[in-house]
Coordinates of C-alpha atoms and ligand atoms in Angstrom, one line a residue:
X584 CA 0.0 0.0 0.0
X585 CA 1.2 3.5 -0.8
X586 CA 0.8 6.1 2.0
X587 CA 0.8 9.9 1.7
X588 CA 1.5 12.3 4.5
X589 CA -0.7 15.3 5.4
X590 CA 1.7 18.2 6.0
X591 CA -0.7 19.9 8.5
X592 CA -1.4 16.8 10.7
X593 CA 1.6 14.6 10.1
X594 CA -0.8 11.6 9.5
X595 CA 0.3 9.1 6.9
X596 CA -2.8 7.7 5.2
X597 CA -3.3 4.9 2.7
X598 CA -4.0 6.4 -0.8
X599 CA -7.0 4.2 -0.9
X600 CA -9.7 4.9 1.6
X601 CA -12.8 2.7 2.2
X602 CA -16.0 4.7 1.5
X603 CA -18.8 3.1 3.4
X604 CA -21.6 4.8 1.4
X605 CA -22.4 1.8 -0.8
X606 CA -21.8 -1.3 1.3
X607 CA -23.0 -4.6 -0.1
X608 CA -26.7 -5.4 0.3
X609 CA -28.8 -8.5 0.6
X610 CA -32.6 -8.6 0.3
X611 CA -32.6 -4.8 0.4
X612 CA -30.6 -4.5 3.6
X613 CA -26.9 -4.0 4.2
X614 CA -25.2 -7.4 4.3
X615 CA -23.3 -7.0 7.5
X616 CA -21.3 -10.2 7.3
X617 CA -20.0 -9.4 3.8
X618 CA -19.4 -5.8 4.6
X619 CA -17.4 -6.8 7.7
X620 CA -15.3 -9.2 5.6
X621 CA -14.7 -6.6 2.9
X622 CA -13.7 -3.8 5.2
X623 CA -11.5 -6.0 7.4
X624 CA -9.8 -7.5 4.3
X625 CA -9.0 -3.9 3.0
X626 CA -7.6 -3.0 6.5
X627 CA -5.6 -6.2 6.6
X628 CA -4.1 -5.2 3.2
X629 CA -3.1 -1.7 4.3
X630 CA -6.2 0.6 4.1
X631 CA -6.1 2.8 7.2
X632 CA -8.9 5.3 6.4
X633 CA -12.7 4.6 6.6
X634 CA -15.2 7.3 5.6
X635 CA -18.8 7.4 6.5
X636 CA -21.5 9.9 7.5
X637 CA -24.4 10.2 9.9
X638 CA -26.6 10.6 6.8
X639 CA -25.5 7.2 5.4
X640 CA -27.2 5.6 8.5
X641 CA -24.4 3.0 9.0
X642 CA -22.2 4.5 11.7
X643 CA -23.3 1.9 14.2
X644 CA -22.5 -0.8 11.6
X645 CA -19.1 0.6 10.9
X646 CA -18.5 0.8 14.6
X647 CA -19.3 -2.9 15.0
X648 CA -17.0 -3.8 12.0
X649 CA -14.2 -1.9 13.7
X650 CA -14.4 -3.8 16.9
X651 CA -12.0 -6.7 17.7
X652 CA -9.0 -4.3 17.5
X653 CA -9.7 -2.8 14.0
X654 CA -10.6 0.6 15.5
X655 CA -7.0 1.1 16.4
X656 CA -5.7 0.3 12.9
X657 CA -7.7 3.0 11.1
X658 CA -8.7 6.7 11.1
X659 CA -12.4 7.1 11.2
X660 CA -13.9 9.9 9.1
X661 CA -17.5 11.0 9.5
X662 CA -19.8 14.0 8.8
X663 CA -22.3 16.1 10.5
X664 CA -25.2 17.3 8.3
X665 CA -26.0 21.0 8.7
X666 CA -29.3 20.5 7.0
X667 CA -30.5 18.3 9.9
X668 CA -29.5 20.8 12.6
X669 CA -31.5 23.9 13.6
X670 CA -29.9 25.1 16.8
X671 CA -26.2 25.4 17.9
X672 CA -26.7 23.0 20.8
X673 CA -27.9 20.3 18.5
X674 CA -24.4 20.1 17.0
X675 CA -23.1 18.9 20.3
X676 CA -26.0 16.4 20.8
X677 CA -25.3 15.0 17.3
X678 CA -21.6 14.4 17.9
X679 CA -22.4 12.5 21.1
X680 CA -24.7 10.2 19.2
X681 CA -22.0 9.7 16.6
X682 CA -19.3 8.9 19.2
X683 CA -21.8 6.3 20.7
X684 CA -22.4 4.9 17.2
X685 CA -18.7 4.2 16.7
X686 CA -18.3 3.2 20.4
X687 CA -15.2 5.5 20.5
X688 CA -14.1 8.5 22.5
X689 CA -12.9 10.5 19.5
X690 CA -13.4 10.8 15.7
X691 CA -10.2 11.3 13.7
X692 CA -11.5 13.2 10.7
X693 CA -14.8 15.1 11.3
X694 CA -16.5 17.1 8.5
X695 CA -19.3 19.5 7.9
X696 CA -21.2 17.5 5.4
X697 CA -21.7 18.5 1.8
X698 CA -21.2 22.3 1.9
X699 CA -22.9 24.3 -0.7
X700 CA -23.9 28.0 -0.6
X701 CA -27.0 27.4 1.7
X702 CA -25.4 24.8 4.0
X703 CA -22.3 27.0 4.4
X704 CA -24.5 30.0 5.4
X705 CA -26.4 27.8 7.8
X706 CA -23.2 26.4 9.3
X707 CA -22.0 29.9 10.0
X708 CA -25.4 30.8 11.5
X709 CA -25.1 27.7 13.8
X710 CA -21.5 28.9 14.7
X711 CA -20.3 25.5 13.5
X712 CA -16.7 26.7 13.3
X713 CA -16.6 27.5 17.1
X714 CA -18.2 24.1 17.6
X715 CA -15.3 22.4 15.7
X716 CA -12.7 24.4 17.8
X717 CA -14.4 23.3 21.0
X718 CA -14.6 19.6 19.9
X719 CA -10.9 19.7 19.1
X720 CA -10.0 21.2 22.4
X721 CA -12.1 18.6 24.2
X722 CA -10.4 15.8 22.2
X723 CA -13.6 14.6 20.7
X724 CA -12.3 15.2 17.2
X725 CA -8.7 15.2 16.0
X726 CA -9.0 17.0 12.7
X727 CA -11.7 19.3 11.3
X728 CA -12.7 19.5 7.7
X729 CA -15.6 19.6 5.3
X730 CA -17.0 17.8 2.3
X731 CA -18.0 20.0 -0.6
X732 CA -20.5 20.3 -3.5
X733 CA -20.4 24.0 -4.5
X734 CA -18.5 26.1 -7.0
X735 CA -14.8 27.2 -7.0
X736 CA -15.4 30.7 -5.5
X737 CA -17.3 29.3 -2.6
X738 CA -14.6 26.7 -2.1
X739 CA -11.9 29.3 -1.8
X740 CA -14.1 31.4 0.5
X741 CA -14.6 28.4 2.8
X742 CA -10.9 27.4 2.7
X743 CA -9.9 31.0 3.8
X744 CA -12.6 31.1 6.6
X745 CA -11.1 28.6 9.0
X746 CA -7.9 26.7 9.8
X747 CA -9.1 23.5 8.2
X748 CA -7.0 20.3 8.4
X749 CA -8.5 18.7 5.3
X750 CA -11.3 18.7 2.8
X751 CA -13.2 16.1 0.7
X752 CA -13.9 17.0 -2.9
X753 CA -15.3 15.4 -6.0
X754 CA -12.5 14.8 -8.5
X755 CA -12.2 12.6 -11.6
X756 CA -11.0 13.1 -15.1
X757 CA -14.4 14.0 -16.4
X758 CA -15.0 16.6 -13.6
X759 CA -11.6 18.2 -13.6
X760 CA -13.2 21.6 -13.7
X761 CA -16.4 20.7 -11.8
X762 CA -17.1 22.0 -8.3
X763 CA -13.8 22.7 -6.5
X764 CA -11.9 21.1 -9.5
X765 CA -8.2 21.0 -10.0
X766 CA -8.0 24.7 -9.2
X767 CA -9.6 24.2 -5.8
X768 CA -7.5 21.0 -5.1
X769 CA -4.3 23.0 -5.7
X770 CA -5.5 25.9 -3.6
X771 CA -6.2 23.7 -0.6
X772 CA -3.0 21.5 -1.1
X773 CA -0.9 24.7 -1.1
X774 CA -2.1 25.2 2.5
X775 CA -0.8 21.8 3.5
X776 CA -4.3 20.4 4.0
X777 CA -5.2 16.8 3.5
X778 CA -7.1 16.4 0.2
X779 CA -9.6 13.5 0.1
X780 CA -11.2 12.6 -3.1
X781 CA -14.8 11.3 -3.6
X782 CA -16.4 10.0 -6.8
X783 CA -13.1 9.0 -8.5
X784 CA -15.3 6.8 -10.8
X785 CA -18.1 9.4 -11.0
X786 CA -20.5 7.1 -9.1
X787 CA -19.5 4.2 -11.3
X788 CA -20.2 6.1 -14.6
X789 CA -16.5 5.8 -15.7
X790 CA -16.3 2.1 -14.9
X791 CA -19.8 0.6 -15.7
X792 CA -21.2 0.6 -19.1
X793 CA -18.5 2.2 -21.3
X794 CA -19.6 3.9 -24.5
X795 CA -18.0 2.0 -27.5
X796 CA -16.4 5.2 -28.7
X797 CA -14.5 5.6 -25.3
X798 CA -13.6 1.9 -25.2
X799 CA -11.9 2.3 -28.7
X800 CA -9.7 4.9 -27.1
X801 CA -8.7 2.6 -24.2
X802 CA -8.1 -0.2 -26.6
X803 CA -5.3 1.8 -28.4
X804 CA -3.3 2.3 -25.3
X805 CA 0.1 0.6 -25.4
X806 CA -0.4 -0.6 -21.7
X807 CA -3.7 -2.4 -21.2
X808 CA -5.7 -1.1 -18.2
X809 CA -9.3 -1.4 -17.2
X810 CA -11.4 1.9 -17.2
X811 CA -11.3 1.8 -13.4
X812 CA -7.5 1.7 -13.4
X813 CA -7.3 4.6 -15.8
X814 CA -9.7 6.6 -13.7
X815 CA -8.0 5.8 -10.4
X816 CA -4.5 6.2 -11.7
X817 CA -5.4 9.7 -13.1
X818 CA -6.6 10.9 -9.7
X819 CA -3.6 9.4 -7.9
X820 CA -1.2 11.0 -10.4
X821 CA -1.8 14.3 -8.7
X822 CA 0.7 14.7 -5.9
X823 CA -1.7 17.0 -3.9
X824 CA -4.1 14.1 -3.5
X825 CA -3.8 12.4 -0.1
X826 CA -6.4 9.6 -0.2
X827 CA -9.1 8.5 -2.7
X828 CA -12.3 7.2 -1.3
X829 CA -13.9 4.4 -3.2
X830 CA -17.4 3.1 -2.2
X831 CA -16.5 -0.5 -2.7
X832 CA -18.8 -3.4 -2.4
X833 CA -17.5 -6.1 -4.7
X834 CA -14.5 -8.3 -3.6
X835 CA -12.9 -8.2 -7.0
X836 CA -13.1 -4.3 -7.1
X837 CA -11.4 -4.1 -3.6
X838 CA -8.6 -6.3 -4.8
X839 CA -8.2 -4.4 -8.0
X840 CA -8.2 -1.0 -6.2
X841 CA -5.6 -2.3 -3.7
X842 CA -3.3 -3.2 -6.5
X843 CA -3.8 0.1 -8.3
X844 CA -3.2 1.9 -5.0
X845 CA 0.3 0.3 -4.9
X846 CA 1.2 1.4 -8.4
X847 CA -0.5 4.8 -8.7
X848 CA 2.4 7.0 -7.7
X849 CA 2.4 10.7 -8.1
X850 CA 3.4 11.7 -11.7
X851 CA 3.5 8.1 -12.7
X852 CA 1.4 8.5 -15.9
X853 CA 3.4 9.4 -19.0
X854 CA 2.6 12.4 -21.2
X855 CA 1.2 10.0 -23.8
X856 CA -1.1 8.3 -21.2
X857 CA -2.4 11.6 -20.0
X858 CA -3.2 12.6 -23.6
X859 CA -5.2 9.4 -23.9
X860 CA -7.2 10.1 -20.8
X861 CA -7.8 13.6 -22.2
X862 CA -9.1 12.0 -25.4
X863 CA -11.5 9.9 -23.4
X864 CA -12.7 13.0 -21.6
X865 CA -13.2 14.8 -24.9
X866 CA -15.2 11.9 -26.2
X867 CA -17.4 11.8 -23.1
X868 CA -18.0 15.6 -23.5
X869 CA -18.9 15.1 -27.2
X870 CA -21.5 12.5 -26.2
X871 CA -23.0 15.0 -23.6
X872 CA -26.3 16.5 -24.6
X873 CA -25.7 19.9 -22.9
X874 CA -22.0 20.7 -23.2
X875 CA -22.0 22.0 -19.7
X876 CA -18.6 21.9 -18.1
X877 CA -19.9 22.5 -14.5
X878 CA -17.9 25.7 -14.2
X879 CA -20.7 27.3 -12.1
X880 CA -20.3 30.8 -13.6
X881 CA -24.1 30.9 -14.2
X882 CA -24.7 30.5 -10.4
X883 CA -26.4 31.6 -8.3
X884 CA -29.7 31.5 -10.1
X885 CA -32.3 33.9 -8.5
X886 CA -35.0 31.3 -8.8
X887 CA -32.9 28.7 -6.9
X888 CA -32.2 26.3 -9.8
X889 CA -29.0 24.4 -9.4
X890 CA -28.2 24.7 -13.1
X891 CA -24.9 22.7 -13.3
X892 CA -26.4 19.8 -11.3
X893 CA -29.6 19.7 -13.3
X894 CA -27.5 19.6 -16.5
X895 CA -25.0 17.1 -15.2
X896 CA -27.7 14.6 -14.1
X897 CA -29.4 14.9 -17.5
X898 CA -26.0 14.4 -19.3
X899 CA -25.3 11.3 -17.2
X900 CA -28.6 9.8 -18.2
X901 CA -27.7 10.1 -21.9
X902 CA -24.0 9.4 -22.0
X903 CA -24.2 6.4 -19.8
X904 CA -27.6 5.3 -21.0
X905 CA -28.7 5.0 -17.4
X906 CA -32.0 3.6 -16.2
X907 CA -34.4 6.5 -16.5
X908 CA -36.4 5.8 -13.3
X909 CA -33.1 5.6 -11.3
X910 CA -31.9 8.9 -12.8
X911 CA -35.2 10.6 -12.0
X912 CA -34.9 9.3 -8.4
X913 CA -31.3 10.6 -8.2
X914 CA -32.4 13.9 -9.6
X915 CA -35.2 14.1 -7.1
X916 CA -33.0 13.2 -4.1
X917 CA -30.1 15.4 -5.2
X918 CA -32.1 18.5 -6.0
X919 CA -35.2 18.0 -3.8
X920 CA -34.3 20.3 -0.9
X921 CA -31.1 21.9 -2.0
X922 CA -31.8 25.6 -2.1
X923 CA -32.6 26.8 1.5
X924 CA -34.8 23.8 2.0
X925 CA -36.5 24.2 -1.4
X926 CA -36.2 22.1 -4.5
X927 CA -33.6 23.3 -7.0
X928 CA -35.3 21.7 -10.0
X929 CA -35.0 22.9 -13.7
X930 CA -38.7 23.6 -13.8
X931 CA -38.2 26.5 -11.3
X932 CA -36.6 28.6 -14.0
X933 CA -38.4 31.9 -14.5
X934 CA -36.5 32.7 -17.7
X935 CA -34.8 35.8 -16.5
X936 CA -31.8 35.0 -18.9
X937 CA -29.1 35.9 -16.4
X938 CA -27.4 32.5 -16.6
X939 CA -27.1 32.7 -20.4
X940 CA -25.4 36.1 -20.1
X941 CA -22.8 34.5 -17.8
X942 CA -22.2 31.2 -19.4
X943 CA -18.7 31.1 -21.0
X944 CA -19.8 28.2 -23.2
X945 CA -22.7 30.3 -24.5
X946 CA -25.1 27.5 -23.9
X947 CA -28.9 28.0 -24.4
X948 CA -29.4 27.3 -20.7
X949 CA -33.1 28.1 -20.6
X950 CA -33.9 25.7 -23.5
X951 CA -31.7 23.0 -22.0
X952 CA -33.5 23.3 -18.7
X953 CA -36.8 22.8 -20.5
X954 CA -35.5 19.6 -21.9
X955 CA -34.2 18.6 -18.4
X956 CA -37.5 19.2 -16.7
X957 CA -39.4 17.4 -19.5
X958 CA -37.3 14.2 -19.1
X959 CA -36.3 14.2 -15.4
X960 CA -39.3 15.5 -13.6
X961 CA -42.5 13.7 -12.8
X962 CA -44.2 12.1 -9.8
X963 CA -41.0 11.2 -8.0
X964 CA -39.8 14.9 -8.1
X965 CA -43.1 16.1 -6.8
X966 CA -43.2 13.9 -3.8
X967 CA -39.5 13.8 -3.0
X968 CA -39.1 17.1 -1.1
X969 CA -42.0 16.2 1.2
X970 CA -40.6 12.7 1.8
X971 CA -37.1 14.1 2.5
X972 CA -38.5 16.7 5.0
X973 CA -40.5 14.0 6.8
X974 CA -37.4 11.8 7.0
X975 CA -35.2 14.7 8.3
X976 CA -37.8 15.6 11.0
X977 CA -38.0 11.9 12.1
X978 CA -34.2 11.5 12.1
X979 CA -33.7 14.7 14.1
X980 CA -36.3 13.4 16.6
X981 CA -34.4 10.1 16.9
X982 CA -31.1 11.9 17.4
X983 CA -32.6 14.1 20.1
X984 CA -34.0 11.0 21.9
X985 CA -30.6 9.2 21.7
X986 CA -28.7 12.3 22.8
X987 CA -30.9 12.6 25.9
X988 CA -30.2 9.1 27.0
X989 CA -27.6 9.4 29.9
X990 CA -24.1 8.1 28.8
X991 CA -23.0 5.1 30.9
Ligands
LIG1495 S1 -32.9 31.9 -16.8 FE1 -33.8 30.5 -15.3 S2 -32.1 29.2 -14.7 FE2 -31.2 31.0 -15.7 S3 -30.8 32.4 -14.0 FE3 -32.8 32.9 -14.8 S4 -34.2 31.7 -13.5 FE4 -32.2 30.9 -13.2
LIG1496 S1 -24.4 26.3 -17.8 FE1 -22.6 27.3 -18.5 S2 -21.9 28.6 -16.9 FE2 -23.4 27.1 -16.0 S3 -22.1 25.5 -15.3 FE3 -22.7 24.9 -17.3 S4 -21.0 25.7 -18.6 FE4 -20.8 26.7 -16.7

């Protein structure tokens, strides 16, 4: 296993981290036996970083998997969701529940979950930065960070607002300019922060059904690699990357990723190989319906539409010929309560035209959003915001109940 050191914390972490977001399931439930075997296998083969979140609803399960001496072999990362918290004192109640979940006295890497413009504003209102300071002083967390889903400017604003130890960003060869992107990665790396990467395979898009035009590009490479290996090697090639989180749930993928993690040294791809990855990226972009690069210059939208995310979900449906119902469900879940608790769907566009004035690609954004709402919106999108809100209220109630149980 290859390890990379975080300048700020001194921790040496395996370049492959186990993302516990997509653990194996059986009959619709997490298969605890298989998940335990998989995670412990990865740890036995050098992985020393496990990432989860309160919102993944599996912290207790991860806590059980890390019993029998495994807790001491890894750094635990988890996240606190600002969207579920209304008052500053609920932050503290929530972390106590999380510590209980893991049956541990401290969390190694603790994050504000999924920061975007609204969740960042809300975190500031909740005084979450003082909360992080306090938790560090009390030894309940070792390192403070955040996971991120906004644009580049917001990313830099957040980086400059606090003495962060690390951040978790989306990064893969197709999304090099999307969200924080390469620019954000390098901005944070220059401060000595740990840089954790999520979605190296773009949720499986870059490794699942590969368009034949892209496969033709991989087939001409002098060294034969799987699409997963190209994607992972491309991320690991950047020396600023500390650890790549992969949501693994198949034994063969774990073994393959462990091997790639050995070999994917910084700057190990040749110029010719990087050109090939660039060719694959260009081909994917050609296959996209919208041509949106995710640069976020069109944001914010006064009507609350998350324009890049709407266009990206729509593109994924077409490039990767995804299942339409699944794409609609992802669209509904991802955009259902994004903008200050309101849906950020394409259909909310009021045709003010501001986004088109700002788009460097000169895209007909309003027309594209009409196409997106026509294909992506339906019954699921109508009921999703209400269902998500009910779930949040229920979950908050359960956290409150558990936080009020005296600690023994
Ligand atoms: S045209 Fe629509 S999507 Fe674009 S900024 Fe105006 S309301 Fe938002
Ligand atoms: S619509 Fe244009 S400005 Fe907005 S993210 Fe896409 S490419 Fe960038």
